[in-house]
PDB file of C-alpha atoms in Angstrom:
ATOM      1  CA  MET A 181      14.358 -15.256 -17.638  1.00  0.00           C
ATOM      2  CA  PHE A 182      13.659 -11.928 -18.860  1.00  0.00           C
ATOM      3  CA  LEU A 183      10.769 -12.002 -21.283  1.00  0.00           C
ATOM      4  CA  ALA A 184       9.312  -9.199 -23.339  1.00  0.00           C
ATOM      5  CA  ARG A 185       6.537  -8.769 -25.733  1.00  0.00           C
ATOM      6  CA  VAL A 186       7.973  -6.652 -28.758  1.00  0.00           C
ATOM      7  CA  ARG A 187       6.448  -5.274 -31.905  1.00  0.00           C
ATOM      8  CA  THR A 188       8.752  -5.912 -34.888  1.00  0.00           C
ATOM      9  CA  ASP A 189       9.425  -3.745 -38.054  1.00  0.00           C
ATOM     10  CA  ASP A 190       6.579  -5.831 -39.787  1.00  0.00           C
ATOM     11  CA  ASP A 191       4.036  -4.921 -37.052  1.00  0.00           C
ATOM     12  CA  GLN A 192       4.103  -8.334 -35.545  1.00  0.00           C
ATOM     13  CA  VAL A 193       3.968  -8.741 -31.706  1.00  0.00           C
ATOM     14  CA  VAL A 194       6.116 -11.737 -30.744  1.00  0.00           C
ATOM     15  CA  LEU A 195       7.510 -13.075 -27.360  1.00  0.00           C
ATOM     16  CA  ALA A 196      11.141 -12.756 -27.061  1.00  0.00           C
ATOM     17  CA  ALA A 197      13.763 -13.747 -24.418  1.00  0.00           C
ATOM     18  CA  GLN A 198      16.678 -11.337 -23.505  1.00  0.00           C
ATOM     19  CA  VAL A 199      20.203 -13.086 -24.443  1.00  0.00           C
ATOM     20  CA  THR A 200      22.411 -10.115 -23.853  1.00  0.00           C
ATOM     21  CA  PRO A 201      21.619  -6.583 -22.690  1.00  0.00           C
ATOM     22  CA  ASP A 202      21.386  -5.538 -26.366  1.00  0.00           C
ATOM     23  CA  THR A 203      19.667  -8.631 -28.048  1.00  0.00           C
ATOM     24  CA  LEU A 204      16.602 -10.482 -27.778  1.00  0.00           C
ATOM     25  CA  LEU A 205      15.590 -14.030 -29.161  1.00  0.00           C
ATOM     26  CA  ARG A 206      12.278 -14.669 -30.825  1.00  0.00           C
ATOM     27  CA  LEU A 207      10.665 -17.550 -29.236  1.00  0.00           C
ATOM     28  CA  ASP A 208       8.221 -18.313 -32.016  1.00  0.00           C
ATOM     29  CA  ALA A 209      11.504 -19.345 -33.908  1.00  0.00           C
ATOM     30  CA  LEU A 210      11.980 -22.175 -31.335  1.00  0.00           C
ATOM     31  CA  GLY A 211       8.377 -23.534 -31.657  1.00  0.00           C
ATOM     32  CA  VAL A 212       7.097 -21.633 -28.687  1.00  0.00           C
ATOM     33  CA  VAL A 213       3.417 -20.526 -29.629  1.00  0.00           C
ATOM     34  CA  GLY A 214       1.893 -17.403 -28.328  1.00  0.00           C
ATOM     35  CA  ASP A 215       3.115 -14.037 -27.394  1.00  0.00           C
ATOM     36  CA  ASP A 216       1.744 -13.900 -23.864  1.00  0.00           C
ATOM     37  CA  PRO A 217       4.517 -14.712 -21.370  1.00  0.00           C
ATOM     38  CA  VAL A 218       2.219 -15.501 -18.630  1.00  0.00           C
ATOM     39  CA  ALA A 219       0.379 -18.268 -20.663  1.00  0.00           C
ATOM     40  CA  VAL A 220       3.727 -19.551 -22.130  1.00  0.00           C
ATOM     41  CA  LEU A 221       5.537 -19.707 -18.659  1.00  0.00           C
ATOM     42  CA  ARG A 222       2.511 -21.692 -17.252  1.00  0.00           C
ATOM     43  CA  GLU A 223       2.835 -24.104 -20.158  1.00  0.00           C
ATOM     44  CA  TRP A 224       6.453 -24.553 -20.154  1.00  0.00           C
ATOM     45  CA  GLY A 225       7.651 -23.583 -16.896  1.00  0.00           C
ATOM     46  CA  ALA A 226      10.667 -21.075 -16.438  1.00  0.00           C
ATOM     47  CA  GLU A 227      13.679 -23.464 -16.190  1.00  0.00           C
ATOM     48  CA  PRO A 228      12.680 -25.777 -19.273  1.00  0.00           C
ATOM     49  CA  LEU A 229      11.921 -22.598 -21.287  1.00  0.00           C
ATOM     50  CA  ALA A 230      15.242 -20.929 -20.217  1.00  0.00           C
ATOM     51  CA  GLU A 231      16.918 -24.328 -21.131  1.00  0.00           C
ATOM     52  CA  LYS A 232      15.506 -24.307 -24.605  1.00  0.00           C
ATOM     53  CA  VAL A 233      16.808 -20.672 -25.184  1.00  0.00           C
ATOM     54  CA  ARG A 234      20.235 -21.785 -24.037  1.00  0.00           C
ATOM     55  CA  GLN A 235      20.412 -24.822 -26.178  1.00  0.00           C
ATOM     56  CA  ALA A 236      19.371 -22.680 -29.275  1.00  0.00           C
ATOM     57  CA  VAL A 237      21.969 -20.076 -28.579  1.00  0.00           C
ATOM     58  CA  ALA A 238      24.887 -22.739 -27.886  1.00  0.00           C
ATOM     59  CA  GLY A 239      23.720 -24.837 -30.743  1.00  0.00           C
ATOM     60  CA  GLY A 240      23.444 -22.200 -33.397  1.00  0.00           C
ATOM     61  CA  GLY A 241      19.715 -22.711 -33.602  1.00  0.00           C
ATOM     62  CA  ALA A 242      19.039 -19.174 -32.784  1.00  0.00           C
ATOM     63  CA  GLU A 243      20.221 -17.807 -36.237  1.00  0.00           C
ATOM     64  CA  GLY A 244      17.722 -15.360 -37.904  1.00  0.00           C
ATOM     65  CA  ALA A 245      15.754 -15.250 -34.643  1.00  0.00           C
ATOM     66  CA  VAL A 246      17.906 -12.600 -32.914  1.00  0.00           C
ATOM     67  CA  LEU A 247      16.366  -9.107 -32.512  1.00  0.00           C
ATOM     68  CA  PRO A 248      18.514  -5.868 -31.720  1.00  0.00           C
ATOM     69  CA  VAL A 249      16.794  -4.281 -28.658  1.00  0.00           C
ATOM     70  CA  GLY A 250      17.021  -0.957 -30.516  1.00  0.00           C
ATOM     71  CA  ALA A 251      15.056  -2.356 -33.664  1.00  0.00           C
ATOM     72  CA  VAL A 252      11.976  -3.273 -31.562  1.00  0.00           C
ATOM     73  CA  ARG A 253       9.028  -1.429 -29.790  1.00  0.00           C
ATOM     74  CA  PHE A 254       8.253  -2.967 -26.386  1.00  0.00           C
ATOM     75  CA  GLU A 255       4.602  -3.642 -25.513  1.00  0.00           C
ATOM     76  CA  SER A 256       3.430  -4.230 -22.022  1.00  0.00           C
ATOM     77  CA  PRO A 257       4.934  -7.457 -20.826  1.00  0.00           C
ATOM     78  CA  VAL A 258       1.663  -8.542 -19.406  1.00  0.00           C
ATOM     79  CA  PRO A 259      -0.989  -8.131 -22.138  1.00  0.00           C
ATOM     80  CA  ARG A 260      -4.143  -8.940 -20.469  1.00  0.00           C
ATOM     81  CA  PRO A 261      -4.450  -8.914 -16.868  1.00  0.00           C
ATOM     82  CA  GLN A 262      -7.742  -9.079 -15.357  1.00  0.00           C
ATOM     83  CA  LYS A 263      -6.921  -6.362 -12.758  1.00  0.00           C
ATOM     84  CA  ILE A 264      -4.076  -4.023 -11.688  1.00  0.00           C
ATOM     85  CA  ILE A 265      -4.093  -3.803  -7.959  1.00  0.00           C
ATOM     86  CA  CYS A 266      -2.201  -0.886  -6.590  1.00  0.00           C
ATOM     87  CA  VAL A 267      -1.037  -0.298  -2.993  1.00  0.00           C
ATOM     88  CA  ALA A 268      -1.187   3.406  -1.482  1.00  0.00           C
ATOM     89  CA  LEU A 269       0.965   4.636   0.954  1.00  0.00           C
ATOM     90  CA  ASN A 270       3.221   1.755   1.422  1.00  0.00           C
ATOM     91  CA  TYR A 271       6.441   3.604   2.030  1.00  0.00           C
ATOM     92  CA  LEU A 272       6.620   5.555   5.475  1.00  0.00           C
ATOM     93  CA  ALA A 273       8.407   8.594   3.876  1.00  0.00           C
ATOM     94  CA  HIS A 274       5.876   8.728   0.873  1.00  0.00           C
ATOM     95  CA  ALA A 275       3.142   8.745   3.332  1.00  0.00           C
ATOM     96  CA  GLU A 276       4.749  11.485   5.406  1.00  0.00           C
ATOM     97  CA  GLU A 277       5.355  13.800   2.404  1.00  0.00           C
ATOM     98  CA  GLY A 278       1.786  13.724   1.260  1.00  0.00           C
ATOM     99  CA  ASP A 279       0.693  14.470   4.928  1.00  0.00           C
ATOM    100  CA  GLN A 280      -1.183  11.159   5.198  1.00  0.00           C
ATOM    101  CA  ALA A 281      -1.195   8.745   7.948  1.00  0.00           C
ATOM    102  CA  VAL A 282       0.705   5.586   7.661  1.00  0.00           C
ATOM    103  CA  PRO A 283      -2.212   2.975   7.290  1.00  0.00           C
ATOM    104  CA  GLU A 284      -2.682   0.148   9.897  1.00  0.00           C
ATOM    105  CA  GLU A 285      -3.439  -2.201   6.890  1.00  0.00           C
ATOM    106  CA  PRO A 286      -2.893  -2.014   3.181  1.00  0.00           C
ATOM    107  CA  VAL A 287      -4.854   0.506   1.141  1.00  0.00           C
ATOM    108  CA  ILE A 288      -5.626  -0.627  -2.089  1.00  0.00           C
ATOM    109  CA  PHE A 289      -6.978   0.724  -5.342  1.00  0.00           C
ATOM    110  CA  PHE A 290      -7.254  -0.387  -9.033  1.00  0.00           C
ATOM    111  CA  LYS A 291      -6.184   0.777 -12.349  1.00  0.00           C
ATOM    112  CA  PRO A 292      -7.856  -0.602 -15.534  1.00  0.00           C
ATOM    113  CA  PRO A 293      -6.011  -2.794 -17.833  1.00  0.00           C
ATOM    114  CA  SER A 294      -6.612  -0.247 -20.522  1.00  0.00           C
ATOM    115  CA  SER A 295      -3.962   2.027 -18.742  1.00  0.00           C
ATOM    116  CA  LEU A 296      -1.051  -0.222 -19.562  1.00  0.00           C
ATOM    117  CA  VAL A 297       1.477   0.626 -22.093  1.00  0.00           C
ATOM    118  CA  GLY A 298       5.195  -0.512 -22.567  1.00  0.00           C
ATOM    119  CA  HIS A 299       8.599   0.652 -22.459  1.00  0.00           C
ATOM    120  CA  GLY A 300       9.193   3.742 -24.557  1.00  0.00           C
ATOM    121  CA  ALA A 301       5.554   4.461 -25.207  1.00  0.00           C
ATOM    122  CA  THR A 302       4.285   8.120 -24.643  1.00  0.00           C
ATOM    123  CA  VAL A 303       2.272   8.943 -21.547  1.00  0.00           C
ATOM    124  CA  HIS A 304      -0.375  11.469 -22.307  1.00  0.00           C
ATOM    125  CA  CYS A 305      -1.642  13.782 -19.588  1.00  0.00           C
ATOM    126  CA  PRO A 306      -5.346  14.419 -20.498  1.00  0.00           C
ATOM    127  CA  SER A 307      -6.587  18.054 -21.166  1.00  0.00           C
ATOM    128  CA  ARG A 308      -8.522  17.983 -17.959  1.00  0.00           C
ATOM    129  CA  SER A 309      -5.273  17.866 -15.985  1.00  0.00           C
ATOM    130  CA  GLN A 310      -2.258  20.206 -15.569  1.00  0.00           C
ATOM    131  CA  ARG A 311      -0.061  18.083 -13.376  1.00  0.00           C
ATOM    132  CA  LEU A 312       1.230  14.415 -14.075  1.00  0.00           C
ATOM    133  CA  ASP A 313       3.271  12.830 -11.473  1.00  0.00           C
ATOM    134  CA  TYR A 314       5.547   9.711 -11.640  1.00  0.00           C
ATOM    135  CA  GLU A 315       5.664   6.869  -9.173  1.00  0.00           C
ATOM    136  CA  VAL A 316       8.226   3.979  -9.571  1.00  0.00           C
ATOM    137  CA  GLU A 317       7.058   0.776  -8.156  1.00  0.00           C
ATOM    138  CA  LEU A 318       8.016  -2.902  -7.994  1.00  0.00           C
ATOM    139  CA  ALA A 319       5.200  -4.850  -9.534  1.00  0.00           C
ATOM    140  CA  VAL A 320       4.329  -8.640  -8.744  1.00  0.00           C
ATOM    141  CA  VAL A 321       2.826 -10.742 -11.481  1.00  0.00           C
ATOM    142  CA  ILE A 322       0.695 -13.368 -10.319  1.00  0.00           C
ATOM    143  CA  GLY A 323       0.996 -16.942 -11.995  1.00  0.00           C
ATOM    144  CA  SER A 324      -1.772 -18.971 -10.599  1.00  0.00           C
ATOM    145  CA  THR A 325      -5.309 -18.851  -9.591  1.00  0.00           C
ATOM    146  CA  ALA A 326      -5.327 -18.222  -5.819  1.00  0.00           C
ATOM    147  CA  ARG A 327      -7.521 -16.803  -2.924  1.00  0.00           C
ATOM    148  CA  ASP A 328      -6.892 -16.609   0.618  1.00  0.00           C
ATOM    149  CA  VAL A 329      -3.259 -17.155   0.307  1.00  0.00           C
ATOM    150  CA  PRO A 330      -1.330 -17.303   3.826  1.00  0.00           C
ATOM    151  CA  ALA A 331       1.586 -14.867   3.908  1.00  0.00           C
ATOM    152  CA  GLU A 332       4.057 -17.826   4.268  1.00  0.00           C
ATOM    153  CA  GLN A 333       2.792 -19.274   1.085  1.00  0.00           C
ATOM    154  CA  TRP A 334       3.237 -16.072  -1.046  1.00  0.00           C
ATOM    155  CA  GLN A 335       5.984 -17.398  -3.358  1.00  0.00           C
ATOM    156  CA  ARG A 336       3.614 -20.148  -4.839  1.00  0.00           C
ATOM    157  CA  VAL A 337       1.456 -17.632  -6.492  1.00  0.00           C
ATOM    158  CA  VAL A 338       4.057 -15.321  -7.841  1.00  0.00           C
ATOM    159  CA  LEU A 339       5.293 -15.738 -11.340  1.00  0.00           C
ATOM    160  CA  GLY A 340       7.716 -12.970 -11.640  1.00  0.00           C
ATOM    161  CA  TYR A 341       8.241  -9.246 -11.491  1.00  0.00           C
ATOM    162  CA  THR A 342       8.150  -6.034 -13.550  1.00  0.00           C
ATOM    163  CA  VAL A 343       8.586  -2.301 -13.010  1.00  0.00           C
ATOM    164  CA  LEU A 344       5.473  -0.279 -13.154  1.00  0.00           C
ATOM    165  CA  ASN A 345       5.093   3.527 -13.100  1.00  0.00           C
ATOM    166  CA  ASP A 346       1.936   4.488 -11.280  1.00  0.00           C
ATOM    167  CA  VAL A 347       1.344   7.591 -13.116  1.00  0.00           C
ATOM    168  CA  THR A 348      -1.245   9.942 -11.456  1.00  0.00           C
ATOM    169  CA  ALA A 349      -2.875  13.176 -12.404  1.00  0.00           C
ATOM    170  CA  ARG A 350      -2.050  14.665  -9.024  1.00  0.00           C
ATOM    171  CA  ASP A 351      -4.270  17.768  -9.361  1.00  0.00           C
ATOM    172  CA  LEU A 352      -7.330  15.664  -9.979  1.00  0.00           C
ATOM    173  CA  GLN A 353      -6.227  13.251  -7.013  1.00  0.00           C
ATOM    174  CA  LEU A 354      -5.934  16.088  -4.601  1.00  0.00           C
ATOM    175  CA  VAL A 355      -9.410  17.419  -5.644  1.00  0.00           C
ATOM    176  CA  ALA A 356     -10.639  13.675  -4.905  1.00  0.00           C
ATOM    177  CA  ILE A 357      -8.840  13.500  -1.568  1.00  0.00           C
ATOM    178  CA  ASP A 358     -10.399  16.935  -0.492  1.00  0.00           C
ATOM    179  CA  LYS A 359     -13.847  15.620  -1.394  1.00  0.00           C
ATOM    180  CA  ASN A 360     -13.252  12.313   0.116  1.00  0.00           C
ATOM    181  CA  GLN A 361     -13.788  10.608  -3.042  1.00  0.00           C
ATOM    182  CA  PRO A 362     -11.833   7.503  -4.569  1.00  0.00           C
ATOM    183  CA  TRP A 363      -8.586   8.076  -6.482  1.00  0.00           C
ATOM    184  CA  ASP A 364      -9.178   5.609  -9.391  1.00  0.00           C
ATOM    185  CA  HIS A 365     -10.074   8.201 -11.966  1.00  0.00           C
ATOM    186  CA  SER A 366      -6.881  10.295 -11.405  1.00  0.00           C
ATOM    187  CA  LYS A 367      -4.857   7.227 -11.815  1.00  0.00           C
ATOM    188  CA  GLY A 368      -6.682   5.319 -14.480  1.00  0.00           C
ATOM    189  CA  PHE A 369      -6.315   7.291 -17.667  1.00  0.00           C
ATOM    190  CA  ASP A 370      -4.975   5.543 -20.750  1.00  0.00           C
ATOM    191  CA  THR A 371      -0.987   5.286 -20.687  1.00  0.00           C
ATOM    192  CA  PHE A 372      -1.025   5.833 -16.898  1.00  0.00           C
ATOM    193  CA  ALA A 373       0.408   2.297 -16.191  1.00  0.00           C
ATOM    194  CA  PRO A 374       3.636   1.951 -18.155  1.00  0.00           C
ATOM    195  CA  CYS A 375       4.947  -1.309 -17.407  1.00  0.00           C
ATOM    196  CA  GLY A 376       8.215  -3.383 -18.305  1.00  0.00           C
ATOM    197  CA  PRO A 377      10.152  -3.771 -20.250  1.00  0.00           C
ATOM    198  CA  TYR A 378      10.465  -7.410 -19.075  1.00  0.00           C
ATOM    199  CA  LEU A 379       8.604  -9.826 -17.116  1.00  0.00           C
ATOM    200  CA  VAL A 380      11.486 -11.249 -14.903  1.00  0.00           C
ATOM    201  CA  THR A 381      10.766 -14.913 -13.750  1.00  0.00           C
ATOM    202  CA  ALA A 382      10.734 -15.235  -9.816  1.00  0.00           C
ATOM    203  CA  ASP A 383      13.906 -17.381  -9.948  1.00  0.00           C
ATOM    204  CA  GLU A 384      16.051 -14.190 -11.285  1.00  0.00           C
ATOM    205  CA  VAL A 385      15.099 -12.142  -8.108  1.00  0.00           C
ATOM    206  CA  ALA A 386      16.670 -13.758  -4.977  1.00  0.00           C
ATOM    207  CA  ASP A 387      14.900 -11.387  -2.468  1.00  0.00           C
ATOM    208  CA  PRO A 388      12.517  -8.802  -3.775  1.00  0.00           C
ATOM    209  CA  MET A 389      12.345  -7.120  -0.385  1.00  0.00           C
ATOM    210  CA  THR A 390      15.946  -5.851  -0.827  1.00  0.00           C
ATOM    211  CA  LEU A 391      15.899  -4.118  -4.239  1.00  0.00           C
ATOM    212  CA  ASP A 392      16.842  -0.474  -4.916  1.00  0.00           C
ATOM    213  CA  LEU A 393      14.425   1.706  -6.744  1.00  0.00           C
ATOM    214  CA  THR A 394      15.122   4.883  -8.602  1.00  0.00           C
ATOM    215  CA  LEU A 395      13.302   7.409 -10.693  1.00  0.00           C
ATOM    216  CA  THR A 396      14.789  10.097 -12.729  1.00  0.00           C
ATOM    217  CA  VAL A 397      13.303  12.929 -14.873  1.00  0.00           C
ATOM    218  CA  GLY A 398      15.811  13.733 -17.579  1.00  0.00           C
ATOM    219  CA  ASP A 399      19.077  13.804 -15.704  1.00  0.00           C
ATOM    220  CA  GLU A 400      17.578  14.439 -12.230  1.00  0.00           C
ATOM    221  CA  VAL A 401      17.034  11.676  -9.696  1.00  0.00           C
ATOM    222  CA  ARG A 402      13.737  12.353  -8.117  1.00  0.00           C
ATOM    223  CA  GLN A 403      13.135   9.020  -6.173  1.00  0.00           C
ATOM    224  CA  ARG A 404      15.623   6.833  -4.678  1.00  0.00           C
ATOM    225  CA  SER A 405      14.812   4.152  -1.869  1.00  0.00           C
ATOM    226  CA  ASN A 406      14.712   0.259  -1.443  1.00  0.00           C
ATOM    227  CA  THR A 407      11.859  -2.156  -1.209  1.00  0.00           C
ATOM    228  CA  ARG A 408      12.944  -3.011   2.401  1.00  0.00           C
ATOM    229  CA  HIS A 409      11.369   0.236   3.334  1.00  0.00           C
ATOM    230  CA  MET A 410       7.735  -0.950   2.332  1.00  0.00           C
ATOM    231  CA  VAL A 411       5.425  -0.771   5.306  1.00  0.00           C
ATOM    232  CA  PHE A 412       3.744  -3.957   4.229  1.00  0.00           C
ATOM    233  CA  GLY A 413       5.958  -6.477   2.373  1.00  0.00           C
ATOM    234  CA  ILE A 414       4.943  -8.640  -0.409  1.00  0.00           C
ATOM    235  CA  PRO A 415       3.811 -11.677   1.749  1.00  0.00           C
ATOM    236  CA  GLU A 416       1.531  -9.595   3.750  1.00  0.00           C
ATOM    237  CA  LEU A 417       0.088  -7.755   0.692  1.00  0.00           C
ATOM    238  CA  ILE A 418      -0.694 -10.979  -1.151  1.00  0.00           C
ATOM    239  CA  GLU A 419      -2.362 -12.377   2.080  1.00  0.00           C
ATOM    240  CA  VAL A 420      -4.453  -9.204   2.513  1.00  0.00           C
ATOM    241  CA  ILE A 421      -5.347  -8.708  -1.073  1.00  0.00           C
ATOM    242  CA  SER A 422      -6.233 -12.465  -1.759  1.00  0.00           C
ATOM    243  CA  HIS A 423      -8.460 -12.517   1.144  1.00  0.00           C
ATOM    244  CA  GLY A 424     -11.779 -12.682  -0.467  1.00  0.00           C
ATOM    245  CA  ILE A 425     -10.500 -11.774  -3.855  1.00  0.00           C
ATOM    246  CA  THR A 426      -9.481 -14.227  -6.382  1.00  0.00           C
ATOM    247  CA  LEU A 427      -6.126 -13.610  -7.924  1.00  0.00           C
ATOM    248  CA  GLU A 428      -5.813 -14.786 -11.529  1.00  0.00           C
ATOM    249  CA  PRO A 429      -2.696 -15.518 -13.862  1.00  0.00           C
ATOM    250  CA  GLY A 430      -1.427 -12.207 -15.240  1.00  0.00           C
ATOM    251  CA  ASP A 431      -2.739 -10.137 -12.421  1.00  0.00           C
ATOM    252  CA  ILE A 432      -0.414  -7.358 -11.366  1.00  0.00           C
ATOM    253  CA  ILE A 433       0.186  -6.083  -7.922  1.00  0.00           C
ATOM    254  CA  ALA A 434       1.975  -2.549  -7.880  1.00  0.00           C
ATOM    255  CA  THR A 435       3.608  -2.548  -4.465  1.00  0.00           C
ATOM    256  CA  GLY A 436       3.752   1.264  -3.731  1.00  0.00           C
ATOM    257  CA  THR A 437       6.155   3.992  -4.294  1.00  0.00           C
ATOM    258  CA  PRO A 438       8.774   5.729  -2.106  1.00  0.00           C
ATOM    259  CA  SER A 439       8.943   9.451  -1.450  1.00  0.00           C
ATOM    260  CA  GLY A 440       9.876  12.049  -3.925  1.00  0.00           C
ATOM    261  CA  ILE A 441       6.947  12.416  -6.064  1.00  0.00           C
ATOM    262  CA  GLY A 442       6.678  15.218  -8.213  1.00  0.00           C
ATOM    263  CA  PRO A 443       5.429  16.732 -11.663  1.00  0.00           C
ATOM    264  CA  VAL A 444       7.007  15.902 -15.070  1.00  0.00           C
ATOM    265  CA  PRO A 445       7.005  18.808 -17.448  1.00  0.00           C
ATOM    266  CA  HIS A 446       5.673  18.401 -21.019  1.00  0.00           C
ATOM    267  CA  GLY A 447       8.287  16.741 -23.055  1.00  0.00           C
ATOM    268  CA  GLU A 448      10.409  15.227 -20.543  1.00  0.00           C
ATOM    269  CA  VAL A 449      11.210  11.627 -20.209  1.00  0.00           C
ATOM    270  CA  MET A 450      10.736   9.818 -16.725  1.00  0.00           C
ATOM    271  CA  THR A 451      12.973   6.726 -16.266  1.00  0.00           C
ATOM    272  CA  ALA A 452      11.932   4.185 -13.411  1.00  0.00           C
ATOM    273  CA  THR A 453      14.369   1.441 -12.562  1.00  0.00           C
ATOM    274  CA  VAL A 454      14.169  -1.482 -10.190  1.00  0.00           C
ATOM    275  CA  GLU A 455      17.256  -3.272  -9.396  1.00  0.00           C
ATOM    276  CA  GLY A 456      17.613  -6.659 -11.021  1.00  0.00           C
ATOM    277  CA  VAL A 457      14.304  -6.030 -12.883  1.00  0.00           C
ATOM    278  CA  GLY A 458      14.887  -3.563 -15.244  1.00  0.00           C
ATOM    279  CA  THR A 459      14.664   0.173 -16.464  1.00  0.00           C
ATOM    280  CA  LEU A 460      11.484   1.810 -17.997  1.00  0.00           C
ATOM    281  CA  ALA A 461      11.485   4.803 -19.703  1.00  0.00           C
ATOM    282  CA  ASN A 462       8.407   6.817 -21.004  1.00  0.00           C
ATOM    283  CA  PRO A 463       8.292  10.282 -22.512  1.00  0.00           C
ATOM    284  CA  VAL A 464       5.505  12.644 -21.396  1.00  0.00           C
ATOM    285  CA  VAL A 465       3.180  14.768 -23.527  1.00  0.00           C
ATOM    286  CA  TYR A 466       0.503  17.138 -22.087  1.00  0.00           C
ATOM    287  CA  ASP A 467      -2.487  17.076 -24.292  1.00  0.00           C
ATOM    288  CA  ARG A 468      -3.026  20.931 -23.786  1.00  0.00           C
ATOM    289  CA  GLN A 469       0.874  21.266 -23.831  1.00  0.00           C
ATOM    290  CA  LEU A 470       0.653  23.119 -20.464  1.00  0.00           C
ATOM    291  CA  ALA A 471       3.674  23.193 -18.071  1.00  0.00           C
ATOM    292  CA  PRO A 472       2.281  21.272 -14.822  1.00  0.00           C
ATOM    293  CA  VAL A 473       2.001  23.336 -11.789  1.00  0.00           C
ATOM    294  CA  ALA A 474       4.737  23.370  -9.216  1.00  0.00           C
ATOM    295  CA  GLY A 475       4.730  20.958  -6.602  1.00  0.00           C
TER     296      GLY A 475
END
C-alpha cells in the first residue's frame, strides 16, 4: 500500500491510500481511526488494510471518500518519529566527491523530528547560510520496537519505505568539518527533512537494494544512482544502528545519498525520486534571498 497523510480543504489531516496515480481514498470513511500510518498498519496489518480498500473500491463503498491528489497538501507520512537516523558517506562516489575516506563502518548522525515536512512544502534556508544542498535518499521506516537486530533478521523490523531529502546547509557543514565538529546543526534546521509523499509498505518493494535514485533541480538531473551502490546495505545498517540503540515504531533510517550533490538556487524546485517508492518535490526559499555560492 501507498499511504499518505494529507491536509484537506477544510484543514483536516487524514490518512489516505493511493488508489490510482491521481486519486486517494480517505480511510476514515472506511472506519479506520487515526491519521498515523505507522499506528494504523501496526493495528490492522498491511494486507488486511489493503483488502479493506480493495473491497471499498470494488463495492462502491468509496463514494464520497475519493480525494484528487491535486486537491490536497501532503504532510510528512511519518508524523511522530522518535528519531531520524541518517547515514553519512554510504555511497563510494559520494565519499570521493567530498574528499572523504570511505568509512569502515556506518557513520551516523541524527536529524530532529522538527525538521520533517511533506511533499510540496517549502524548504527554507536560514539566513545564517548561503548554500543549501539536496541529497536524495531511500528512507526505511521502522515498524516494531527492536534492539540488537541481527542482519539476517532485518526484514522483521521494517514497516516500509519513503523518500527523504537530506537537506544540508553545506557552507555551515564545511565549517563544522574544518573544526572537527558534529554536522547535526547544519542538517537539522526546520524543513531540512522533506519526506514522502507516501509510506510504502514493505510488501510493495521486492528488493530495496536495487532501486534507482534521481534528483533534479528544475529540469536538470543532478543525482542518478542505484541503491545497490551503497557501501553498507540495509541489513547491515539495521544491525549496526540497533546495536545498543532501541529502534521504535516510526523511526526513520535515511540510508545515504549518492554523488552529484550541489546547491539549489533560491526559487528552484528540487525533485527526489526513488524507484517504486515515490517522487518528492519541494521548492527552496533562501530567507535572505541570496544566491547560493557556487560549488
